Structure formats: structure tokens, C-alpha cells
Amino acid sequence: MRKLLFLLMMVPTLIFAQKIKVISGNYDFLKDQNELNVEFNYDGMTFYNEKISEDEYIKRRVEDIGKNKGNAEAEIWKKDWEHSKTNAFPGKFFTSMNKNTSVKSGNYPNAKYTLIMTTTWIYPGWFAAVMKQHGKVSSNLKFVETANRSNVLLEINSDKAPADLNWVGIPNNNDRIAEGYAKTGKTLAKLIASKANKKL
């Protein structure tokens, strides 16, 4: 029985992997850079396979939490969602990026180049004690010249970066989603380290 439960928990981890596709450009411009300004954009992102809007996602979550745990908890989640977008998601991304490449990413408005990370789709996943489904985060990564945003040096699509691959699972939806940003940052950093020779 234990073996069956373990296998069931592992299945979601094995069925897919993050896909990275370069739309245009290359990594050469990063070779002489030590800092990268990063901005996060959540406009127009969708959720679940239905691709519902963020407003609809928030409405569903608030209604579900309110029904099961009360309106006070629903309001706490709503505030935490906004906090996650401005703090937890970027924080996880920066930590993973900065661990894996010498190009330091963060709030560097004077950096020559800016990465605009636009979240396009999120699958929050779920957690139910011995069972779980990890989340997924898809995004568009556009590197532009900070002083001339129309000059796009590199554009990448990151499709379904896995959020929460550890076998224990993460009960909190927002914390689970944050791991998708960590995975995106790690994957991107390793590409920069390899393609632009910017290893630590």
C-alpha cells in the first residue's frame, strides 16, 4: 500500500518537463554584464486549463476558502496573493537566478538591460495529505535595452515550469506557485551561464 501511494505521488512529477524556446535573439549581449534589471508583469495571465482570468481565479479562491474556512481566512488569502506577486514570486526567482549565474538579477534600474518576465499561465496544483498535483508556471521572458525598450535582444518562452517537485508537497497554493518562479529562474540562469559563459 505504501509503495502504491508513493508511486501515485510521483506520477505528476514524471509526466512532463519545462520547455524553453528561444523566439528571437541570443545571449551574447550578457557576456560583459554583471547586473540585470528585472520587472514582473502579470497582466493578462490565465489559470487552469480553462484559462480563466485572474479576477475569476481570485473570485473562485475567495468563495472556496470562505465556504470552508470562513470569510476572514478568505481575506487573508487575498492579501497574501497580492503579497506573493510583489514579493514571494520575484524573491524566489531572484534567489534561484543569483545562485546559478554571475549576472546578478534584481531591482537594478541603472543596468544596461532589463528582463521583463510576463506570467502567461498558472496551474496552481493541489495538495491533499498523501496525494498532490504540483503546479506549473508559463511565462514570456523578454530582454530589452533599459534605455530603449523597443530594442529586444532576446525573447524566450518558458512553458510549464514545474512548481513543487518535492515528494512531500506544499499545502499553500501561493507558496507552491512560487516554486514555479524558482524553477524558471534556475533554468534561465543555467542557460545564461552556459550560453553567455557567465558561470559563478
GROMACS .gro file of C-alpha atoms in nm:
model
  200
    1MET     CA    1   0.000   0.000   0.000
    2ARG     CA    2   0.282   0.240   0.089
    3LYS     CA    3   0.455   0.167  -0.239
    4LEU     CA    4   0.135   0.241  -0.432
    5LEU     CA    5   0.086   0.573  -0.253
    6PHE     CA    6   0.447   0.668  -0.322
    7LEU     CA    7   0.409   0.589  -0.693
    8LEU     CA    8   0.086   0.786  -0.713
    9MET     CA    9   0.258   1.085  -0.557
   10MET     CA   10   0.546   1.062  -0.801
   11VAL     CA   11   0.339   1.036  -1.121
   12PRO     CA   12   0.270   1.411  -1.155
   13THR     CA   13   0.644   1.475  -1.132
   14LEU     CA   14   0.727   1.238  -1.414
   15ILE     CA   15   0.468   1.322  -1.675
   16PHE     CA   16   0.612   1.646  -1.808
   17ALA     CA   17   0.908   1.881  -1.801
   18GLN     CA   18   0.957   2.253  -1.853
   19LYS     CA   19   1.002   2.357  -2.216
   20ILE     CA   20   1.220   2.652  -2.312
   21LYS     CA   21   1.201   2.802  -2.660
   22VAL     CA   22   1.404   3.095  -2.793
   23ILE     CA   23   1.171   3.312  -3.002
   24SER     CA   24   1.438   3.555  -3.120
   25GLY     CA   25   1.789   3.678  -3.040
   26ASN     CA   26   2.075   3.521  -2.845
   27TYR     CA   27   2.263   3.553  -2.516
   28ASP     CA   28   2.573   3.734  -2.646
   29PHE     CA   29   2.478   4.077  -2.504
   30LEU     CA   30   2.504   3.939  -2.149
   31LYS     CA   31   2.870   3.837  -2.178
   32ASP     CA   32   3.006   4.163  -2.034
   33GLN     CA   33   2.720   4.229  -1.791
   34ASN     CA   34   2.723   4.183  -1.413
   35GLU     CA   35   2.374   4.315  -1.333
   36LEU     CA   36   2.033   4.263  -1.488
   37ASN     CA   37   1.726   4.468  -1.406
   38VAL     CA   38   1.412   4.253  -1.378
   39GLU     CA   39   1.048   4.356  -1.394
   40PHE     CA   40   0.746   4.132  -1.339
   41ASN     CA   41   0.426   4.167  -1.538
   42TYR     CA   42   0.107   3.976  -1.454
   43ASP     CA   43  -0.129   4.149  -1.697
   44GLY     CA   44  -0.348   3.907  -1.890
   45MET     CA   45  -0.228   3.589  -1.719
   46THR     CA   46  -0.471   3.297  -1.710
   47PHE     CA   47  -0.527   2.998  -1.482
   48TYR     CA   48  -0.605   2.628  -1.516
   49ASN     CA   49  -0.670   2.450  -1.844
   50GLU     CA   50  -0.984   2.663  -1.879
   51LYS     CA   51  -0.759   2.972  -1.898
   52ILE     CA   52  -0.978   3.177  -1.669
   53SER     CA   53  -0.877   3.536  -1.586
   54GLU     CA   54  -0.700   3.642  -1.267
   55ASP     CA   55  -1.021   3.810  -1.146
   56GLU     CA   56  -1.214   3.485  -1.189
   57TYR     CA   57  -0.937   3.287  -1.018
   58ILE     CA   58  -0.942   3.522  -0.718
   59LYS     CA   59  -1.322   3.505  -0.703
   60ARG     CA   60  -1.320   3.124  -0.703
   61ARG     CA   61  -1.048   3.103  -0.437
   62VAL     CA   62  -1.221   3.356  -0.212
   63GLU     CA   63  -1.553   3.173  -0.243
   64ASP     CA   64  -1.394   2.832  -0.180
   65ILE     CA   65  -1.190   2.944   0.121
   66GLY     CA   66  -1.484   3.142   0.259
   67LYS     CA   67  -1.711   2.839   0.237
   68ASN     CA   68  -1.461   2.604   0.403
   69LYS     CA   69  -1.270   2.827   0.645
   70GLY     CA   70  -1.467   3.149   0.676
   71ASN     CA   71  -1.455   3.496   0.523
   72ALA     CA   72  -1.168   3.612   0.743
   73GLU     CA   73  -0.942   3.341   0.603
   74ALA     CA   74  -1.054   3.426   0.251
   75GLU     CA   75  -0.947   3.787   0.301
   76ILE     CA   76  -0.612   3.673   0.441
   77TRP     CA   77  -0.557   3.463   0.128
   78LYS     CA   78  -0.650   3.755  -0.097
   79LYS     CA   79  -0.391   3.979   0.071
   80ASP     CA   80  -0.134   3.700   0.056
   81TRP     CA   81  -0.195   3.661  -0.318
   82GLU     CA   82  -0.104   4.026  -0.379
   83HIS     CA   83   0.195   3.995  -0.145
   84SER     CA   84   0.310   3.685  -0.334
   85LYS     CA   85   0.301   3.869  -0.667
   86THR     CA   86   0.506   4.161  -0.540
   87ASN     CA   87   0.739   3.975  -0.302
   88ALA     CA   88   0.738   3.593  -0.291
   89PHE     CA   89   0.732   3.521  -0.665
   90PRO     CA   90   1.009   3.772  -0.751
   91GLY     CA   91   1.204   3.668  -0.441
   92LYS     CA   92   1.210   3.302  -0.541
   93PHE     CA   93   1.308   3.394  -0.897
   94PHE     CA   94   1.595   3.619  -0.785
   95THR     CA   95   1.728   3.364  -0.535
   96SER     CA   96   1.745   3.091  -0.799
   97MET     CA   97   1.891   3.319  -1.063
   98ASN     CA   98   2.161   3.456  -0.836
   99LYS     CA   99   2.264   3.111  -0.715
  100ASN     CA  100   2.331   2.987  -1.067
  101THR     CA  101   2.489   3.271  -1.267
  102SER     CA  102   2.727   3.561  -1.207
  103VAL     CA  103   2.484   3.805  -1.373
  104LYS     CA  104   2.303   3.934  -1.065
  105SER     CA  105   1.933   3.998  -1.116
  106GLY     CA  106   1.710   4.227  -0.915
  107ASN     CA  107   1.593   4.587  -0.897
  108TYR     CA  108   1.878   4.749  -1.091
  109PRO     CA  109   1.717   5.037  -1.284
  110ASN     CA  110   2.058   5.161  -1.399
  111ALA     CA  111   2.154   4.826  -1.552
  112LYS     CA  112   2.203   4.834  -1.928
  113TYR     CA  113   1.949   4.558  -1.987
  114THR     CA  114   1.611   4.474  -1.839
  115LEU     CA  115   1.437   4.137  -1.829
  116ILE     CA  116   1.059   4.166  -1.843
  117MET     CA  117   0.907   3.845  -1.709
  118THR     CA  118   0.543   3.826  -1.814
  119THR     CA  119   0.349   3.545  -1.649
  120THR     CA  120   0.115   3.400  -1.910
  121TRP     CA  121  -0.042   3.097  -1.739
  122ILE     CA  122  -0.055   2.930  -1.398
  123TYR     CA  123  -0.179   2.592  -1.285
  124PRO     CA  124  -0.183   2.617  -0.903
  125GLY     CA  125  -0.181   2.243  -0.839
  126TRP     CA  126  -0.326   2.095  -0.521
  127PHE     CA  127  -0.231   1.917  -0.201
  128ALA     CA  128  -0.432   1.657  -0.011
  129ALA     CA  129  -0.213   1.488   0.251
  130VAL     CA  130  -0.085   1.173   0.076
  131MET     CA  131  -0.181   1.298  -0.270
  132LYS     CA  132  -0.075   1.607  -0.462
  133GLN     CA  133  -0.053   1.766  -0.805
  134HIS     CA  134   0.231   2.010  -0.844
  135GLY     CA  135   0.177   2.348  -1.005
  136LYS     CA  136   0.304   2.487  -1.334
  137VAL     CA  137   0.402   2.837  -1.440
  138SER     CA  138   0.437   2.956  -1.800
  139SER     CA  139   0.599   3.287  -1.887
  140ASN     CA  140   0.745   3.507  -2.157
  141LEU     CA  141   1.099   3.632  -2.087
  142LYS     CA  142   1.192   3.940  -2.286
  143PHE     CA  143   1.534   4.103  -2.257
  144VAL     CA  144   1.533   4.467  -2.367
  145GLU     CA  145   1.770   4.761  -2.360
  146THR     CA  146   1.670   4.955  -2.046
  147ALA     CA  147   1.700   5.295  -2.216
  148ASN     CA  148   1.525   5.174  -2.532
  149ARG     CA  149   1.253   4.920  -2.455
  150SER     CA  150   1.175   4.868  -2.824
  151ASN     CA  151   1.519   4.711  -2.869
  152VAL     CA  152   1.458   4.343  -2.786
  153LEU     CA  153   1.784   4.148  -2.757
  154LEU     CA  154   1.637   3.810  -2.663
  155GLU     CA  155   1.289   3.665  -2.621
  156ILE     CA  156   1.218   3.326  -2.464
  157ASN     CA  157   0.902   3.132  -2.390
  158SER     CA  158   0.912   2.919  -2.076
  159ASP     CA  159   0.632   2.662  -2.083
  160LYS     CA  160   0.503   2.484  -1.771
  161ALA     CA  161   0.791   2.529  -1.530
  162PRO     CA  162   0.710   2.278  -1.253
  163ALA     CA  163   0.619   2.422  -0.915
  164ASP     CA  164   0.686   2.199  -0.614
  165LEU     CA  165   0.862   1.882  -0.724
  166ASN     CA  166   0.950   1.754  -0.379
  167TRP     CA  167   0.761   1.440  -0.281
  168VAL     CA  168   0.628   1.583   0.046
  169GLY     CA  169   0.424   1.858  -0.120
  170ILE     CA  170   0.341   2.219  -0.028
  171PRO     CA  171  -0.009   2.277   0.117
  172ASN     CA  172  -0.026   2.654   0.050
  173ASN     CA  173  -0.120   2.737  -0.311
  174ASN     CA  174   0.076   3.061  -0.325
  175ASP     CA  175   0.390   2.900  -0.180
  176ARG     CA  176   0.355   2.617  -0.432
  177ILE     CA  177   0.321   2.856  -0.726
  178ALA     CA  178   0.628   3.047  -0.605
  179GLU     CA  179   0.835   2.734  -0.669
  180GLY     CA  180   0.749   2.767  -1.040
  181TYR     CA  181   0.922   3.106  -1.039
  182ALA     CA  182   1.220   2.949  -0.863
  183LYS     CA  183   1.241   2.680  -1.131
  184THR     CA  184   1.214   2.939  -1.410
  185GLY     CA  185   1.495   3.141  -1.252
  186LYS     CA  186   1.717   2.836  -1.213
  187THR     CA  187   1.665   2.719  -1.570
  188LEU     CA  188   1.724   3.066  -1.714
  189ALA     CA  189   2.036   3.119  -1.502
  190LYS     CA  190   2.187   2.792  -1.620
  191LEU     CA  191   2.122   2.891  -1.981
  192ILE     CA  192   2.292   3.227  -1.925
  193ALA     CA  193   2.585   3.056  -1.753
  194SER     CA  194   2.620   2.818  -2.046
  195LYS     CA  195   2.538   3.037  -2.345
  196ALA     CA  196   2.698   3.363  -2.225
  197ASN     CA  197   2.975   3.198  -2.023
  198LYS     CA  198   2.858   3.371  -1.702
  199LYS     CA  199   2.916   3.091  -1.453
  200LEU     CA  200   2.967   3.168  -1.084
   0.00000   0.00000   0.00000
